[in-house]
């Protein structure tokens, strides 16, 4: 009778050791994917749908809730994608000034191509987009905008 109990106990210990080794291995894999960089906190969610349910209930309340809970940078898993939110001026510069390998503006702006047309701003590669943004920055300064008012009125009428 003792042999059966010992055998079950050994299997239980072996199973627990295998489980611990598996968890440690997957944690190592996830950590190595991030390249040693600290990733933003991710909101918890059900597998596959992730934060979709919270997002569909209302994106603005969800963003406010997670901002209060996790801070100005957090990630929401939605189906097979992860969407990272940068909330507030203190972190938005990371989006606009981050390098393309870490912070892809292309993915975010792709939907906006019809606004400006093909080959402009959101339909060009990163280096050209940065050059075009410099033009916009200069053209959209407050003193320049004031000089456009008369022309805008003519166009609107």
PDB file of C-alpha atoms in Angstrom:
ATOM      1  CA  UNK A   1       0.000   0.000   0.000  1.00  0.00           C
ATOM      2  CA  UNK A   2       2.886   2.356   0.737  1.00  0.00           C
ATOM      3  CA  UNK A   3       4.341   1.812  -2.730  1.00  0.00           C
ATOM      4  CA  UNK A   4       1.130   3.127  -4.359  1.00  0.00           C
ATOM      5  CA  UNK A   5       1.131   6.250  -2.150  1.00  0.00           C
ATOM      6  CA  UNK A   6       4.830   6.850  -2.823  1.00  0.00           C
ATOM      7  CA  UNK A   7       4.252   6.433  -6.561  1.00  0.00           C
ATOM      8  CA  UNK A   8       1.371   8.933  -6.552  1.00  0.00           C
ATOM      9  CA  UNK A   9       3.396  11.385  -4.493  1.00  0.00           C
ATOM     10  CA  UNK A  10       6.345  11.095  -6.902  1.00  0.00           C
ATOM     11  CA  UNK A  11       4.053  11.716  -9.889  1.00  0.00           C
ATOM     12  CA  UNK A  12       2.545  14.716  -8.133  1.00  0.00           C
ATOM     13  CA  UNK A  13       5.997  16.165  -7.406  1.00  0.00           C
ATOM     14  CA  UNK A  14       7.143  15.488 -10.987  1.00  0.00           C
ATOM     15  CA  UNK A  15       3.983  17.141 -12.361  1.00  0.00           C
ATOM     16  CA  UNK A  16       4.459  20.187 -10.130  1.00  0.00           C
ATOM     17  CA  UNK A  17       8.117  20.457 -11.182  1.00  0.00           C
ATOM     18  CA  UNK A  18       7.116  20.233 -14.841  1.00  0.00           C
ATOM     19  CA  UNK A  19       4.482  22.947 -14.341  1.00  0.00           C
ATOM     20  CA  UNK A  20       6.982  25.268 -12.614  1.00  0.00           C
ATOM     21  CA  UNK A  21       9.566  24.659 -15.364  1.00  0.00           C
ATOM     22  CA  UNK A  22       6.974  25.365 -18.076  1.00  0.00           C
ATOM     23  CA  UNK A  23       5.856  28.624 -16.436  1.00  0.00           C
ATOM     24  CA  UNK A  24       9.483  29.718 -15.964  1.00  0.00           C
ATOM     25  CA  UNK A  25      10.252  28.930 -19.613  1.00  0.00           C
ATOM     26  CA  UNK A  26       7.306  30.960 -20.917  1.00  0.00           C
ATOM     27  CA  UNK A  27       8.146  33.890 -18.647  1.00  0.00           C
ATOM     28  CA  UNK A  28      11.692  33.794 -20.006  1.00  0.00           C
ATOM     29  CA  UNK A  29      10.370  33.774 -23.583  1.00  0.00           C
ATOM     30  CA  UNK A  30       8.067  36.726 -22.934  1.00  0.00           C
ATOM     31  CA  UNK A  31      10.827  38.687 -21.261  1.00  0.00           C
ATOM     32  CA  UNK A  32      13.289  38.029 -24.088  1.00  0.00           C
ATOM     33  CA  UNK A  33      10.725  39.230 -26.667  1.00  0.00           C
ATOM     34  CA  UNK A  34      10.651  42.657 -25.050  1.00  0.00           C
ATOM     35  CA  UNK A  35      14.417  42.976 -25.503  1.00  0.00           C
ATOM     36  CA  UNK A  36      14.861  43.745 -21.816  1.00  0.00           C
ATOM     37  CA  UNK A  37      12.732  46.878 -22.099  1.00  0.00           C
ATOM     38  CA  UNK A  38       9.972  47.609 -19.648  1.00  0.00           C
ATOM     39  CA  UNK A  39       6.653  47.210 -21.407  1.00  0.00           C
ATOM     40  CA  UNK A  40       3.557  49.185 -20.402  1.00  0.00           C
ATOM     41  CA  UNK A  41       1.103  47.460 -18.072  1.00  0.00           C
ATOM     42  CA  UNK A  42      -1.589  45.443 -19.845  1.00  0.00           C
ATOM     43  CA  UNK A  43      -5.190  45.450 -18.680  1.00  0.00           C
ATOM     44  CA  UNK A  44      -6.378  41.990 -17.732  1.00  0.00           C
ATOM     45  CA  UNK A  45      -8.920  40.395 -20.015  1.00  0.00           C
ATOM     46  CA  UNK A  46     -10.329  37.109 -21.173  1.00  0.00           C
ATOM     47  CA  UNK A  47      -8.232  35.134 -23.662  1.00  0.00           C
ATOM     48  CA  UNK A  48      -8.792  36.046 -27.327  1.00  0.00           C
ATOM     49  CA  UNK A  49     -11.270  38.906 -26.727  1.00  0.00           C
ATOM     50  CA  UNK A  50      -8.953  40.628 -24.231  1.00  0.00           C
ATOM     51  CA  UNK A  51     -10.096  44.186 -23.552  1.00  0.00           C
ATOM     52  CA  UNK A  52     -12.600  44.183 -26.418  1.00  0.00           C
ATOM     53  CA  UNK A  53     -15.596  43.922 -24.083  1.00  0.00           C
ATOM     54  CA  UNK A  54     -14.479  46.923 -22.014  1.00  0.00           C
ATOM     55  CA  UNK A  55     -13.606  48.847 -25.170  1.00  0.00           C
ATOM     56  CA  UNK A  56     -16.994  48.138 -26.792  1.00  0.00           C
ATOM     57  CA  UNK A  57     -18.865  49.289 -23.682  1.00  0.00           C
ATOM     58  CA  UNK A  58     -17.285  52.680 -24.214  1.00  0.00           C
ATOM     59  CA  UNK A  59     -13.744  53.571 -25.227  1.00  0.00           C
ATOM     60  CA  UNK A  60     -13.628  56.905 -23.377  1.00  0.00           C
ATOM     61  CA  UNK A  61     -14.769  55.508 -19.992  1.00  0.00           C
ATOM     62  CA  UNK A  62     -12.393  52.559 -20.479  1.00  0.00           C
ATOM     63  CA  UNK A  63      -9.472  54.904 -21.180  1.00  0.00           C
ATOM     64  CA  UNK A  64     -10.325  57.075 -18.154  1.00  0.00           C
ATOM     65  CA  UNK A  65     -10.643  54.026 -15.897  1.00  0.00           C
ATOM     66  CA  UNK A  66      -7.340  52.513 -17.025  1.00  0.00           C
ATOM     67  CA  UNK A  67      -5.573  55.885 -16.852  1.00  0.00           C
ATOM     68  CA  UNK A  68      -6.643  56.215 -13.208  1.00  0.00           C
ATOM     69  CA  UNK A  69      -5.658  52.611 -12.504  1.00  0.00           C
ATOM     70  CA  UNK A  70      -2.463  52.138 -14.549  1.00  0.00           C
ATOM     71  CA  UNK A  71      -1.182  55.610 -15.374  1.00  0.00           C
ATOM     72  CA  UNK A  72      -0.588  57.476 -18.607  1.00  0.00           C
ATOM     73  CA  UNK A  73       0.697  54.503 -20.660  1.00  0.00           C
ATOM     74  CA  UNK A  74      -1.088  51.141 -20.820  1.00  0.00           C
ATOM     75  CA  UNK A  75      -1.857  48.377 -23.291  1.00  0.00           C
ATOM     76  CA  UNK A  76      -5.249  46.895 -24.143  1.00  0.00           C
ATOM     77  CA  UNK A  77      -5.247  43.461 -25.799  1.00  0.00           C
ATOM     78  CA  UNK A  78      -8.020  43.285 -28.398  1.00  0.00           C
ATOM     79  CA  UNK A  79      -8.389  39.984 -30.236  1.00  0.00           C
ATOM     80  CA  UNK A  80      -5.003  39.393 -31.904  1.00  0.00           C
ATOM     81  CA  UNK A  81      -3.701  42.974 -31.542  1.00  0.00           C
ATOM     82  CA  UNK A  82      -2.343  44.985 -28.662  1.00  0.00           C
ATOM     83  CA  UNK A  83      -3.196  48.679 -28.582  1.00  0.00           C
ATOM     84  CA  UNK A  84      -1.038  50.872 -26.374  1.00  0.00           C
ATOM     85  CA  UNK A  85      -2.543  54.151 -25.194  1.00  0.00           C
ATOM     86  CA  UNK A  86      -0.415  57.200 -24.401  1.00  0.00           C
ATOM     87  CA  UNK A  87      -2.630  59.612 -22.464  1.00  0.00           C
ATOM     88  CA  UNK A  88      -1.505  63.162 -21.834  1.00  0.00           C
ATOM     89  CA  UNK A  89       1.057  65.609 -23.149  1.00  0.00           C
ATOM     90  CA  UNK A  90       3.860  64.267 -20.950  1.00  0.00           C
ATOM     91  CA  UNK A  91       3.900  60.970 -22.884  1.00  0.00           C
ATOM     92  CA  UNK A  92       2.550  61.894 -26.320  1.00  0.00           C
ATOM     93  CA  UNK A  93       5.990  63.052 -27.464  1.00  0.00           C
ATOM     94  CA  UNK A  94       7.068  59.394 -27.346  1.00  0.00           C
ATOM     95  CA  UNK A  95       4.596  58.688 -30.144  1.00  0.00           C
ATOM     96  CA  UNK A  96       5.642  61.572 -32.366  1.00  0.00           C
ATOM     97  CA  UNK A  97       9.389  61.431 -31.683  1.00  0.00           C
ATOM     98  CA  UNK A  98       9.910  57.702 -31.099  1.00  0.00           C
ATOM     99  CA  UNK A  99      11.673  55.701 -33.762  1.00  0.00           C
ATOM    100  CA  UNK A 100       9.549  53.742 -36.213  1.00  0.00           C
ATOM    101  CA  UNK A 101      10.812  50.344 -34.999  1.00  0.00           C
ATOM    102  CA  UNK A 102       9.426  50.958 -31.508  1.00  0.00           C
ATOM    103  CA  UNK A 103       6.418  53.161 -32.178  1.00  0.00           C
ATOM    104  CA  UNK A 104       4.688  52.589 -35.508  1.00  0.00           C
ATOM    105  CA  UNK A 105       2.797  55.674 -36.610  1.00  0.00           C
ATOM    106  CA  UNK A 106       2.051  53.942 -39.915  1.00  0.00           C
ATOM    107  CA  UNK A 107      -0.312  51.431 -38.308  1.00  0.00           C
ATOM    108  CA  UNK A 108      -2.233  54.115 -36.458  1.00  0.00           C
ATOM    109  CA  UNK A 109      -2.489  56.573 -39.310  1.00  0.00           C
ATOM    110  CA  UNK A 110      -3.234  54.173 -42.167  1.00  0.00           C
ATOM    111  CA  UNK A 111      -6.984  54.779 -41.781  1.00  0.00           C
ATOM    112  CA  UNK A 112      -6.429  58.505 -42.318  1.00  0.00           C
ATOM    113  CA  UNK A 113      -4.891  58.312 -45.823  1.00  0.00           C
ATOM    114  CA  UNK A 114      -8.148  59.429 -47.545  1.00  0.00           C
ATOM    115  CA  UNK A 115      -8.026  62.702 -45.581  1.00  0.00           C
ATOM    116  CA  UNK A 116      -4.874  63.960 -47.303  1.00  0.00           C
ATOM    117  CA  UNK A 117      -4.673  61.583 -50.255  1.00  0.00           C
ATOM    118  CA  UNK A 118      -2.060  59.087 -51.385  1.00  0.00           C
ATOM    119  CA  UNK A 119       1.616  59.987 -51.088  1.00  0.00           C
ATOM    120  CA  UNK A 120       1.052  62.597 -48.395  1.00  0.00           C
ATOM    121  CA  UNK A 121       1.701  62.469 -44.632  1.00  0.00           C
ATOM    122  CA  UNK A 122       0.206  59.145 -43.606  1.00  0.00           C
ATOM    123  CA  UNK A 123       0.861  57.288 -46.847  1.00  0.00           C
ATOM    124  CA  UNK A 124       4.639  57.757 -46.909  1.00  0.00           C
ATOM    125  CA  UNK A 125       7.547  56.174 -45.080  1.00  0.00           C
ATOM    126  CA  UNK A 126       8.766  57.495 -41.752  1.00  0.00           C
ATOM    127  CA  UNK A 127      11.606  59.747 -42.968  1.00  0.00           C
ATOM    128  CA  UNK A 128       9.418  61.539 -45.522  1.00  0.00           C
ATOM    129  CA  UNK A 129       6.603  61.855 -42.961  1.00  0.00           C
ATOM    130  CA  UNK A 130       9.014  63.500 -40.491  1.00  0.00           C
ATOM    131  CA  UNK A 131      10.070  65.966 -43.193  1.00  0.00           C
ATOM    132  CA  UNK A 132       6.429  66.759 -44.019  1.00  0.00           C
ATOM    133  CA  UNK A 133       5.639  67.242 -40.313  1.00  0.00           C
ATOM    134  CA  UNK A 134       8.387  69.874 -40.135  1.00  0.00           C
ATOM    135  CA  UNK A 135       6.633  71.779 -42.946  1.00  0.00           C
ATOM    136  CA  UNK A 136       3.293  71.501 -41.130  1.00  0.00           C
ATOM    137  CA  UNK A 137       4.785  72.628 -37.838  1.00  0.00           C
ATOM    138  CA  UNK A 138       6.037  75.817 -39.430  1.00  0.00           C
ATOM    139  CA  UNK A 139       2.858  76.440 -41.442  1.00  0.00           C
ATOM    140  CA  UNK A 140       0.575  75.882 -38.442  1.00  0.00           C
ATOM    141  CA  UNK A 141       2.240  78.250 -35.973  1.00  0.00           C
ATOM    142  CA  UNK A 142      -0.191  80.736 -34.391  1.00  0.00           C
ATOM    143  CA  UNK A 143       1.211  83.788 -36.203  1.00  0.00           C
ATOM    144  CA  UNK A 144       0.984  81.977 -39.568  1.00  0.00           C
ATOM    145  CA  UNK A 145      -2.577  80.780 -38.896  1.00  0.00           C
ATOM    146  CA  UNK A 146      -3.713  84.370 -38.329  1.00  0.00           C
ATOM    147  CA  UNK A 147      -2.471  85.285 -41.791  1.00  0.00           C
ATOM    148  CA  UNK A 148      -4.667  82.578 -43.349  1.00  0.00           C
ATOM    149  CA  UNK A 149      -7.995  83.871 -41.967  1.00  0.00           C
ATOM    150  CA  UNK A 150      -8.914  86.105 -44.932  1.00  0.00           C
ATOM    151  CA  UNK A 151      -8.159  83.337 -47.415  1.00  0.00           C
ATOM    152  CA  UNK A 152     -10.197  80.844 -45.349  1.00  0.00           C
ATOM    153  CA  UNK A 153     -13.170  83.201 -45.282  1.00  0.00           C
ATOM    154  CA  UNK A 154     -13.016  83.572 -49.081  1.00  0.00           C
ATOM    155  CA  UNK A 155     -12.851  79.780 -49.510  1.00  0.00           C
ATOM    156  CA  UNK A 156     -15.735  79.227 -47.089  1.00  0.00           C
ATOM    157  CA  UNK A 157     -18.003  81.755 -48.826  1.00  0.00           C
TER     158      UNK A 157
END
